[in-house]
mmCIF file of C-alpha atoms in Angstrom:
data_model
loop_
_atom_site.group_PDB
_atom_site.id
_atom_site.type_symbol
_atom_site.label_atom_id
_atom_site.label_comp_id
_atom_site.label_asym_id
_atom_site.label_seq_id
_atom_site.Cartn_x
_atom_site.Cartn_y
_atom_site.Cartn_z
ATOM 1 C CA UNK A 668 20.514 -10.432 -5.384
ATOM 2 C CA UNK A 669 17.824 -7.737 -5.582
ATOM 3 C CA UNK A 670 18.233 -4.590 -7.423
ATOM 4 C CA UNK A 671 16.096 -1.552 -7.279
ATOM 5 C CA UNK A 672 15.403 1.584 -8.441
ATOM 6 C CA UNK A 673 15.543 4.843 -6.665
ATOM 7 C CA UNK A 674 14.389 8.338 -7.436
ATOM 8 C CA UNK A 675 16.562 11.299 -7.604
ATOM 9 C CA UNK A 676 16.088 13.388 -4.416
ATOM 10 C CA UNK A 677 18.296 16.373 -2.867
ATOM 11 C CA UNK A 678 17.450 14.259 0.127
ATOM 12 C CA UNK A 679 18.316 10.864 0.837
ATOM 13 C CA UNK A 680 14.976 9.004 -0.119
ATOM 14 C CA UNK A 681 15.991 5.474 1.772
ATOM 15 C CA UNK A 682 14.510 5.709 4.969
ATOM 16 C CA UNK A 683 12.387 2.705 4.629
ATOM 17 C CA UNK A 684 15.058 0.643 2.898
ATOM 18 C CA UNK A 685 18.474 1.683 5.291
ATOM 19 C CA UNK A 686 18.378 -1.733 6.862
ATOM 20 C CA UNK A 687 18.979 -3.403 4.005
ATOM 21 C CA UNK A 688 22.673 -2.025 2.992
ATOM 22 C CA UNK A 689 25.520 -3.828 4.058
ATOM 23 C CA UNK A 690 26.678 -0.814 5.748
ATOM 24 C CA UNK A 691 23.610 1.088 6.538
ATOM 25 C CA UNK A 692 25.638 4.065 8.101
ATOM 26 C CA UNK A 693 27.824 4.273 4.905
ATOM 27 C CA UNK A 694 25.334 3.507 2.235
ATOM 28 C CA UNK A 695 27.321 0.778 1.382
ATOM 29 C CA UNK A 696 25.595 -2.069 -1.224
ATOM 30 C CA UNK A 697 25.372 -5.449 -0.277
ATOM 31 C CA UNK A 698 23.035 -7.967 -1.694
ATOM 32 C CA UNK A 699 20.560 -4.813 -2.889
ATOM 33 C CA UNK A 700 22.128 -2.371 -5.216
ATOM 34 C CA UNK A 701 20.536 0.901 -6.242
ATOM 35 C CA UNK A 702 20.290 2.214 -9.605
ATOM 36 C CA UNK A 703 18.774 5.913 -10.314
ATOM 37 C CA UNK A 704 15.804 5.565 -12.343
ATOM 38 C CA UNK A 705 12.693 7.031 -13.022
ATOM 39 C CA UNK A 706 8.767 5.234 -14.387
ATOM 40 C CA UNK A 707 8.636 8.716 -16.072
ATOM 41 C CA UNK A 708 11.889 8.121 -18.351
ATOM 42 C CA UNK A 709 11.603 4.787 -20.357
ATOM 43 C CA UNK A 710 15.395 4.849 -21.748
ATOM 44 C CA UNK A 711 16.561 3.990 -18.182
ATOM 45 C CA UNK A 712 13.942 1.691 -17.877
ATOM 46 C CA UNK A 713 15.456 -0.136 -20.820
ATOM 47 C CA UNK A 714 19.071 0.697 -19.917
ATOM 48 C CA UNK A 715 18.804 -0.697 -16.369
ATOM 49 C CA UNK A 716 17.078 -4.154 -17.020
ATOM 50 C CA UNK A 717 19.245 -4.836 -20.096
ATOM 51 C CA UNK A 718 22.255 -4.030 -17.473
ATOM 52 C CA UNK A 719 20.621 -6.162 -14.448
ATOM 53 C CA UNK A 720 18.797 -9.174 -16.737
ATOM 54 C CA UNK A 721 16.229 -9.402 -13.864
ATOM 55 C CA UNK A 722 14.850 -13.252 -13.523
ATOM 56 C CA UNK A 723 11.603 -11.409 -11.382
ATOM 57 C CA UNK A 724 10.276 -7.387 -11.814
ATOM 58 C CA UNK A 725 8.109 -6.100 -9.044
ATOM 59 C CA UNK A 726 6.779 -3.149 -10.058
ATOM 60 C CA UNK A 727 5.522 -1.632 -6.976
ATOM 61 C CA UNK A 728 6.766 2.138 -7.947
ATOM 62 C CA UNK A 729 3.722 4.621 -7.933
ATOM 63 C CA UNK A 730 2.123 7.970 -6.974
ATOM 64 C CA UNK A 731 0.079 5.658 -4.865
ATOM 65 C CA UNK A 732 -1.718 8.541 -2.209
ATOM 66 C CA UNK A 733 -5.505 8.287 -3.166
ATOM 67 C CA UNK A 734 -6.434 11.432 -2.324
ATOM 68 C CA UNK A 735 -3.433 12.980 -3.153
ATOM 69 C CA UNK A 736 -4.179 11.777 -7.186
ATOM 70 C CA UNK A 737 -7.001 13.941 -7.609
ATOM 71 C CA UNK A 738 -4.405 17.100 -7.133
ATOM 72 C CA UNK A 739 -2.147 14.873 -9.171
ATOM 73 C CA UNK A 740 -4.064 13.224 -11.846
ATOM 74 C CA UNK A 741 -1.968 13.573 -14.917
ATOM 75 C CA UNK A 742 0.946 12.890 -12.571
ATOM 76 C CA UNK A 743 0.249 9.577 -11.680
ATOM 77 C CA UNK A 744 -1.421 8.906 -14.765
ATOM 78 C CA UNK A 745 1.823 8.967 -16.281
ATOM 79 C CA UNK A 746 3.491 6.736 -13.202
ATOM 80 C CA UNK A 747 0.936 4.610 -12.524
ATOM 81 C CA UNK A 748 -0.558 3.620 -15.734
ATOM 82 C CA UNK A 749 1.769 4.830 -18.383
ATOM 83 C CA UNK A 750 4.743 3.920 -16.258
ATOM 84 C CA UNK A 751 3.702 0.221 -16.281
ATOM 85 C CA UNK A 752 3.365 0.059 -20.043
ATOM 86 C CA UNK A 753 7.257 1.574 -20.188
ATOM 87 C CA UNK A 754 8.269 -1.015 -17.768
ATOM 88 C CA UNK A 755 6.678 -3.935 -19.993
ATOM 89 C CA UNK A 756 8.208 -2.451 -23.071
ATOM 90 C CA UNK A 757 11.630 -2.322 -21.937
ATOM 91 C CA UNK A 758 11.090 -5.516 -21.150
ATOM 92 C CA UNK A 759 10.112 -6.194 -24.474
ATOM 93 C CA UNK A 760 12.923 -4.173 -26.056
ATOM 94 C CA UNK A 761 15.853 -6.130 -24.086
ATOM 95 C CA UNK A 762 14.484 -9.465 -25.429
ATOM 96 C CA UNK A 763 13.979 -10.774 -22.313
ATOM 97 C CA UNK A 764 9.809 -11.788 -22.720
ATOM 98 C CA UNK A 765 10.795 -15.838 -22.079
ATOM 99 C CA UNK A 766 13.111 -15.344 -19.102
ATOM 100 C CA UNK A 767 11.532 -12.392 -17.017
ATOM 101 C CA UNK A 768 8.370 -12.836 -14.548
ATOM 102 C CA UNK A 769 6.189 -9.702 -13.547
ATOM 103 C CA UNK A 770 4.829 -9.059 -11.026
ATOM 104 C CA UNK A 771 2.110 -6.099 -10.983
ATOM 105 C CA UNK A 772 1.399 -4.267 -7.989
ATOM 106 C CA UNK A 773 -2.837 -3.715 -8.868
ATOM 107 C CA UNK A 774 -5.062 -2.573 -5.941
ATOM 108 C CA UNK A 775 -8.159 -2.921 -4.170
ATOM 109 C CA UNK A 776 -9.074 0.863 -5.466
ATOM 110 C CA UNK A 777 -10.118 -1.137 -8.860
ATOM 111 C CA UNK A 778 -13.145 -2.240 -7.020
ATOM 112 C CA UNK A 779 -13.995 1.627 -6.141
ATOM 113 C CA UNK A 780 -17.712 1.473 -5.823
ATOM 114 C CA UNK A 781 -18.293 -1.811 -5.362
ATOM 115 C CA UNK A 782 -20.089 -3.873 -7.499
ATOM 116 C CA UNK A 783 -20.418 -7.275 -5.071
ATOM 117 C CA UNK A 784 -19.395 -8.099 -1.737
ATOM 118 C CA UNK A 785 -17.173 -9.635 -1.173
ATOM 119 C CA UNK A 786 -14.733 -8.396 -4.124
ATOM 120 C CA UNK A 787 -12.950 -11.387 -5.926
ATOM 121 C CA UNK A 788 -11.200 -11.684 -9.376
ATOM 122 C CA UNK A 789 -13.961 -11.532 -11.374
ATOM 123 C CA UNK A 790 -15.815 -8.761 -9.431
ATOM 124 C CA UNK A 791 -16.640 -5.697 -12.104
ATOM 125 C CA UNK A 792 -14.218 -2.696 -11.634
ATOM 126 C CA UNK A 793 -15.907 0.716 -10.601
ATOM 127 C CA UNK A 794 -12.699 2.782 -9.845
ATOM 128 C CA UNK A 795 -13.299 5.983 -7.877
ATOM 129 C CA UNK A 796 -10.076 8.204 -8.572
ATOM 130 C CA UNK A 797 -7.408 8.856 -10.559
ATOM 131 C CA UNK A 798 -5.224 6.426 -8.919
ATOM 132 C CA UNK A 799 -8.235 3.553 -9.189
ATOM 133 C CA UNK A 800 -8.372 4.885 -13.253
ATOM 134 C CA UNK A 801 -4.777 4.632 -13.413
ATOM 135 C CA UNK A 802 -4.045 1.573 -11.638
ATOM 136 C CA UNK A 803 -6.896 0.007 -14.177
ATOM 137 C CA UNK A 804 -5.095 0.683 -16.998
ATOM 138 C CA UNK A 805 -2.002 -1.366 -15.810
ATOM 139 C CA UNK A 806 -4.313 -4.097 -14.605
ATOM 140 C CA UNK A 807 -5.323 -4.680 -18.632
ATOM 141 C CA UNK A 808 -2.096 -3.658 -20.004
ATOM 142 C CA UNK A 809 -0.436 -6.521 -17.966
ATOM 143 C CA UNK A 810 -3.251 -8.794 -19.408
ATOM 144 C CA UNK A 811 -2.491 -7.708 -22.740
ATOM 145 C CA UNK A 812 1.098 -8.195 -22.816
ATOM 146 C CA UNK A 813 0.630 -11.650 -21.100
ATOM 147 C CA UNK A 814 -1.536 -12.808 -23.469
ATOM 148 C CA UNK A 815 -0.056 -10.926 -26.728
ATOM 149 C CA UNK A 816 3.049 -12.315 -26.453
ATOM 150 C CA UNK A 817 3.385 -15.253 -23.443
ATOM 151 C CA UNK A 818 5.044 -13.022 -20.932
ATOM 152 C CA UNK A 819 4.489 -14.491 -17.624
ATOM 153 C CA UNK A 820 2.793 -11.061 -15.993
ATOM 154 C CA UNK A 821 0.622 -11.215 -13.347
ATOM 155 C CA UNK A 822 -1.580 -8.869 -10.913
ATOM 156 C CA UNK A 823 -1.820 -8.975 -7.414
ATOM 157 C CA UNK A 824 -4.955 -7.027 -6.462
ATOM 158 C CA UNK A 825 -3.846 -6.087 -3.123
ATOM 159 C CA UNK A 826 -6.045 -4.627 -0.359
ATOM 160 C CA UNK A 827 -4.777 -2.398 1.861
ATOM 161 C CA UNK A 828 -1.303 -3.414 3.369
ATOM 162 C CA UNK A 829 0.066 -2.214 6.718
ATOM 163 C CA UNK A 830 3.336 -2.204 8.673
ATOM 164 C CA UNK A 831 5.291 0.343 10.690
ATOM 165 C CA UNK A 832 7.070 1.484 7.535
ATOM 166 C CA UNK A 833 3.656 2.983 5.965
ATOM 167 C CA UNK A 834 4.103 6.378 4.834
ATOM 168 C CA UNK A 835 3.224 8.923 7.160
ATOM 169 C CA UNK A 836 0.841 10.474 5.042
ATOM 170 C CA UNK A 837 -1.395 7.481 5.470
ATOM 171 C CA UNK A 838 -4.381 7.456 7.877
ATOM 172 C CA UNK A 839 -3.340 3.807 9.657
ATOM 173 C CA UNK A 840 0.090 5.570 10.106
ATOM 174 C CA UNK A 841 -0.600 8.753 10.849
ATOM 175 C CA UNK A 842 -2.883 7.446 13.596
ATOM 176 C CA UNK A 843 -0.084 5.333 14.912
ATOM 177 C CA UNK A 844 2.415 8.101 14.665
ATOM 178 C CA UNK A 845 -0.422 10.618 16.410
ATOM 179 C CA UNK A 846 -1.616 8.169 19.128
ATOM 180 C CA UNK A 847 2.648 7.468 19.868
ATOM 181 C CA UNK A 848 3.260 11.418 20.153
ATOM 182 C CA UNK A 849 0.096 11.861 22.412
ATOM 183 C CA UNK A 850 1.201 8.911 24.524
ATOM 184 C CA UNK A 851 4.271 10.834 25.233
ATOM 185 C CA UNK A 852 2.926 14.094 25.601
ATOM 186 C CA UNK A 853 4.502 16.018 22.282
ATOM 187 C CA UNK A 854 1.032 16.101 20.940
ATOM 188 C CA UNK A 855 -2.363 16.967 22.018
ATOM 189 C CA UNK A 856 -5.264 16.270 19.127
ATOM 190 C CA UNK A 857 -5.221 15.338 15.258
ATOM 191 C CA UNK A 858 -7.538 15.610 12.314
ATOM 192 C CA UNK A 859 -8.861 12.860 9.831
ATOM 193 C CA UNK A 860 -11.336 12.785 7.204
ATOM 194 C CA UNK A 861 -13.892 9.776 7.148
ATOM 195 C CA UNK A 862 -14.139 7.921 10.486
ATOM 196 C CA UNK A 863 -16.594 5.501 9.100
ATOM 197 C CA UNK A 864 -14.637 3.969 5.609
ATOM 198 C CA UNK A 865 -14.342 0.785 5.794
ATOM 199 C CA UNK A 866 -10.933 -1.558 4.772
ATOM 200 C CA UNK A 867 -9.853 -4.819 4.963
ATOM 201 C CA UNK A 868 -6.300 -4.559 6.055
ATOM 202 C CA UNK A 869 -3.762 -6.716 6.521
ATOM 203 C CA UNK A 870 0.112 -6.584 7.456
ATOM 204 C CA UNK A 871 2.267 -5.940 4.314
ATOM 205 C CA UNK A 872 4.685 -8.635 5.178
ATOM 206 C CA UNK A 873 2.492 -11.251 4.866
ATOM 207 C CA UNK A 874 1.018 -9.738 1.337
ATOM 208 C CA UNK A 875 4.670 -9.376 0.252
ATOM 209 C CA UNK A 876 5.233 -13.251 0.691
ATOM 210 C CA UNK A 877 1.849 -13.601 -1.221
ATOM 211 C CA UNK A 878 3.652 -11.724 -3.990
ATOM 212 C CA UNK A 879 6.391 -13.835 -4.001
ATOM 213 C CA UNK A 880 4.437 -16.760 -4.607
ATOM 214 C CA UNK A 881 2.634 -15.386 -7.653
ATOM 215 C CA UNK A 882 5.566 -15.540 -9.311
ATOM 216 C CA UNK A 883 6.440 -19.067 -8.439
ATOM 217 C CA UNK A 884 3.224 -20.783 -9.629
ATOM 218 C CA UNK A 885 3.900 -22.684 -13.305
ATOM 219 C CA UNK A 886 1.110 -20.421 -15.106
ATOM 220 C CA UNK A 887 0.443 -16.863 -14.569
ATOM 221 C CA UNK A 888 -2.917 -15.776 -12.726
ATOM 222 C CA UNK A 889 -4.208 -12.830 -10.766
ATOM 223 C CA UNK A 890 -4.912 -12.811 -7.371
ATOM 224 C CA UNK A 891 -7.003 -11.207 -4.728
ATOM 225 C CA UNK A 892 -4.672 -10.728 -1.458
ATOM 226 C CA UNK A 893 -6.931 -9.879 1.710
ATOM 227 C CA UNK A 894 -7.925 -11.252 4.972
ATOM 228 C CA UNK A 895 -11.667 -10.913 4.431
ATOM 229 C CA UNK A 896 -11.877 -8.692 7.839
ATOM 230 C CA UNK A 897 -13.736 -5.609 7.691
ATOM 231 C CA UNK A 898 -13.099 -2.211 10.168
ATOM 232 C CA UNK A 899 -13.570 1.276 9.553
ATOM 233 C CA UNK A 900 -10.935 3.900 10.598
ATOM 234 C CA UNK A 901 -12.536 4.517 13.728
ATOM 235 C CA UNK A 902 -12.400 1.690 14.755
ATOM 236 C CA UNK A 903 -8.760 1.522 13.795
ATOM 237 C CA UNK A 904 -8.444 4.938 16.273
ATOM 238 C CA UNK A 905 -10.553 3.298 19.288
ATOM 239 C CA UNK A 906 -7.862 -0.046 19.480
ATOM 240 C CA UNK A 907 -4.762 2.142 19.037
ATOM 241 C CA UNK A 908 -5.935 4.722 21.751
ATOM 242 C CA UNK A 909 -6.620 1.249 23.849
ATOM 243 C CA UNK A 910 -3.277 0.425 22.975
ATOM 244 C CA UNK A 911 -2.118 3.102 25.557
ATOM 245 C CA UNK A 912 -4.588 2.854 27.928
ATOM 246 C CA UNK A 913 -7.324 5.678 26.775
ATOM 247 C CA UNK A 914 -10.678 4.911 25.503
ATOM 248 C CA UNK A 915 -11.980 7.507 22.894
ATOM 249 C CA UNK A 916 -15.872 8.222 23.319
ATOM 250 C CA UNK A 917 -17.302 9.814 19.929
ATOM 251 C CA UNK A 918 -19.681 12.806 20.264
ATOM 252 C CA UNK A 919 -21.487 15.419 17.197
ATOM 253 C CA UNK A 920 -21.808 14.432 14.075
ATOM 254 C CA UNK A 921 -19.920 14.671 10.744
ATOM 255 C CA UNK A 922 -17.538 17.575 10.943
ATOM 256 C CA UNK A 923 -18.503 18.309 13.926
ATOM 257 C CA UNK A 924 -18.050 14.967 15.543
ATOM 258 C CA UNK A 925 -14.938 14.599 18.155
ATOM 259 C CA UNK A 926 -13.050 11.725 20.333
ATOM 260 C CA UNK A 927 -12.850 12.495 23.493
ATOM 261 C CA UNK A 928 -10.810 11.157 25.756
ATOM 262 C CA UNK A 929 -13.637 9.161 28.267
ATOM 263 C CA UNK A 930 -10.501 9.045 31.289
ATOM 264 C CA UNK A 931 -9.417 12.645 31.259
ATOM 265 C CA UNK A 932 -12.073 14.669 28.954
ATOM 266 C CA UNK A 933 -9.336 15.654 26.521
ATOM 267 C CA UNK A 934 -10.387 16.096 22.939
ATOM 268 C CA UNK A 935 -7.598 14.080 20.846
ATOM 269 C CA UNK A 936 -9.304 13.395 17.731
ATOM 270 C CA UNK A 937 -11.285 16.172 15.282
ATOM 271 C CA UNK A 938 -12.654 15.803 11.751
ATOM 272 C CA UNK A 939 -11.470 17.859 9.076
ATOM 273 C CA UNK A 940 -13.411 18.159 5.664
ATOM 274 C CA UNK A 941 -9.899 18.914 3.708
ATOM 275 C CA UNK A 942 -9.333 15.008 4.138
ATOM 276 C CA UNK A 943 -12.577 13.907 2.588
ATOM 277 C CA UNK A 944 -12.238 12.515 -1.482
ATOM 278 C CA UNK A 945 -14.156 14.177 -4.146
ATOM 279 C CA UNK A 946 -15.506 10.012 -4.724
ATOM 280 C CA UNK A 947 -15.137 8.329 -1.788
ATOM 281 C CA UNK A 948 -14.845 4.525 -1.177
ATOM 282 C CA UNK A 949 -17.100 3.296 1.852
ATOM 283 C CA UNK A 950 -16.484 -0.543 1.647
ATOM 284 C CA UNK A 951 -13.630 -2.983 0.826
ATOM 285 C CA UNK A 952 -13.545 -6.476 1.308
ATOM 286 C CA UNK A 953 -11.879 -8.872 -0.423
ATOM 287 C CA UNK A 954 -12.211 -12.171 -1.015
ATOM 288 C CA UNK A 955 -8.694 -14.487 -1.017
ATOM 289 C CA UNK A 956 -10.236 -17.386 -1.847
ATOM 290 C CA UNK A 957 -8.075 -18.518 -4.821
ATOM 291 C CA UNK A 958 -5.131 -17.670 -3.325
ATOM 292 C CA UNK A 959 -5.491 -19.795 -0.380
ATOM 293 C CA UNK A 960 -6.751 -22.613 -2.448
ATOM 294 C CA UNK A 961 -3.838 -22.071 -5.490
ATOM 295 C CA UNK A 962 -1.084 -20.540 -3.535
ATOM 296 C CA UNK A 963 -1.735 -21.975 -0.560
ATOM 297 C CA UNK A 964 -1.488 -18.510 1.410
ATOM 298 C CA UNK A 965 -3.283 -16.906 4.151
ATOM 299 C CA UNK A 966 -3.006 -14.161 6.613
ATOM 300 C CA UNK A 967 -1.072 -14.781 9.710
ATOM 301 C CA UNK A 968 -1.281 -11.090 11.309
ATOM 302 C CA UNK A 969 -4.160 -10.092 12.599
ATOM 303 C CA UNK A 970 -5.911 -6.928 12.801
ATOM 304 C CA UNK A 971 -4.974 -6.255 16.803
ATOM 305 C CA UNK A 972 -1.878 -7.434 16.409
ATOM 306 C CA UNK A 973 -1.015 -5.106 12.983
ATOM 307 C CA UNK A 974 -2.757 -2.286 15.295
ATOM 308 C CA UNK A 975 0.016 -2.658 18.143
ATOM 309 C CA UNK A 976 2.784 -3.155 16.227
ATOM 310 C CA UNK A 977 2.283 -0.058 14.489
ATOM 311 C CA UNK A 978 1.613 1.935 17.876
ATOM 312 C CA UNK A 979 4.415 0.486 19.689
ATOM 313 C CA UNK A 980 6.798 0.877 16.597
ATOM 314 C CA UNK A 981 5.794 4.621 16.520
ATOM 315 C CA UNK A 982 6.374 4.856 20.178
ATOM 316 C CA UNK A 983 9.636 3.684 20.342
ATOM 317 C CA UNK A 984 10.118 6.042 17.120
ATOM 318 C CA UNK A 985 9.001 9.538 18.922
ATOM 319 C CA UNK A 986 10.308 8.738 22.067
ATOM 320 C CA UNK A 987 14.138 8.865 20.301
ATOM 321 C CA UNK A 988 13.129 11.437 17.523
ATOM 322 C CA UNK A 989 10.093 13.596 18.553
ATOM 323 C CA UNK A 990 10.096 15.278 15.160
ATOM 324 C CA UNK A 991 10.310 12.180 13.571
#
């Protein structure tokens, strides 16, 4: 049985999650029940796990848009790195330190400006953003309460996760979701910041099961989850425009640099300065090592593969909803 918690919203907030009722049409619980909570408000922190008497928390709740935390520093401050330390004190304040295992959702953003390549656990953290600053804070805090008083509390340190249900605010998805609407003719050309960052990404299912099995080791550890792959987000644009049968030719240079579209001359992609960080991250590339040695996990998507999904997911999303 897996309960969650859910945000107020004068809209339904569920999107992502609708498959998982019983009844999706009718809201109606099954195996996952929702509670309304907030990171922000510790007393229902401590009202709903006293309630539920979780075996496992994932915290995976956070304001967790990079750029987006440099108009919202305090803000996800608060969520991300505040919001962590309510979570392990409720924790604490229901008695529940010997029967509960946490699981921290940390990030590759830790590593920020990078300090070795490839990043592993014990690469230095440079963080390069509020989010990185925050997220850092609820790395050591979940150290601290693991080793203060024995609570088994560990941190994934994720790199970046894909799947069709990415938000759309996210440059894999809104290139999926852009590439789908021009496929289909609703759309004509889109804007992204920095063509040339570099990620490793992987498919969020698989880094989900590599979550699980953090918490089912017989010690608590941190872990680096990553496939050790490197592309940039043009090159992400180039295989999804491939995808549907265009190839994207790059000409100018920083802002002024375009795709074009090499089999009908159509300008589809454009470069937009309002997308750029004030501290950017050019490199990421972890290091799973550890993981595949302790947990026995690896990556079984690949990069082309994630790529497709995610265009043919989005394509099969406009064609039924064009405002989608």
């Amino acid at each position: 049985q897996v309960h969650g918690i859910v945000r107020r919203s004068s809209s339904f907030n569920t999107g992502r999650i609708e498959h998982l009722y019983k009844n999706p049409q009718a809201h109606i619980e099954g195996n996952m029940k929702l509670h309304y909570g907030d990171l922000t408000d510790s007393t229902c922190l401590v009202k709903i796990i006293n309630e539920v008497k979780p075996t496992e928390i994932y915290n995976l709740g956070a304001q967790s848009h990079v750029k987006i935390s440099f108009d919202l520093a305090e803000y996800t401050a608060d969520v991300d790195g505040v919001g962590t330390l309510r979570l392990l004190d409720a924790i604490k304040t229901c008695g529940l330190i010997n029967s509960v295992k946490f699981y921290q959702a940390s990030t590759s953003e830790l590593f920020g400006k990078v300090q070795e390549i490839p990043q592993k656990e014990t690469t230095p953290f440079y963080p390069r953003s509020p989010y990185g600053a925050a997220k850092l804070y609820a790395y050591w805090i979940v150290v601290n309460f693991r080793e203060a008083y024995n609570l088994f509390a560990v941190n994934g340190i994720l790199f970046n996760h894909e799947s069709p249900r990415r938000g759309a605010n996210f440059v894999t998805r809104k290139i999926s979701r852009s590439v789908a609407k021009i496929h289909l003719g609703q759309l004509d050309c889109f804007s992204l910041g920095n063509l040339d960052a570099k990620r490793d990404w992987g498919h969020a299912r698989d880094y989900v099961e590599a979550m699980w099995l953090m918490l089912q080791t017989d010690e608590p550890e941190d872990f680096v989850i990553a496939t050790g792959e490197v592309h940039s987000v043009r090159e992400f644009v180039e295989k999804s425009f491939k995808h549907i049968g265009k190839t994207i030719v790059w000409e100018g240079k920083n802002e002024n640099e375009v795709g074009r579209c090499k089999e009908t001359g159509k300008i589809h992609v454009t470069v937009n300065h309002k997308y750029y960080r004030p501290t950017e991250v050019d490199f990421l590339q972890g290091d799973c090592t550890k993981a595949r040695q302790k947990l026995n996990w690896k990556p079984r998507v690949t990069f082309d593969e994630l790529v497709r999904e995610m265009v043919d997911a989005d394509v099969e999303l406009m064609k039924n909803n064009p405002n989608a």
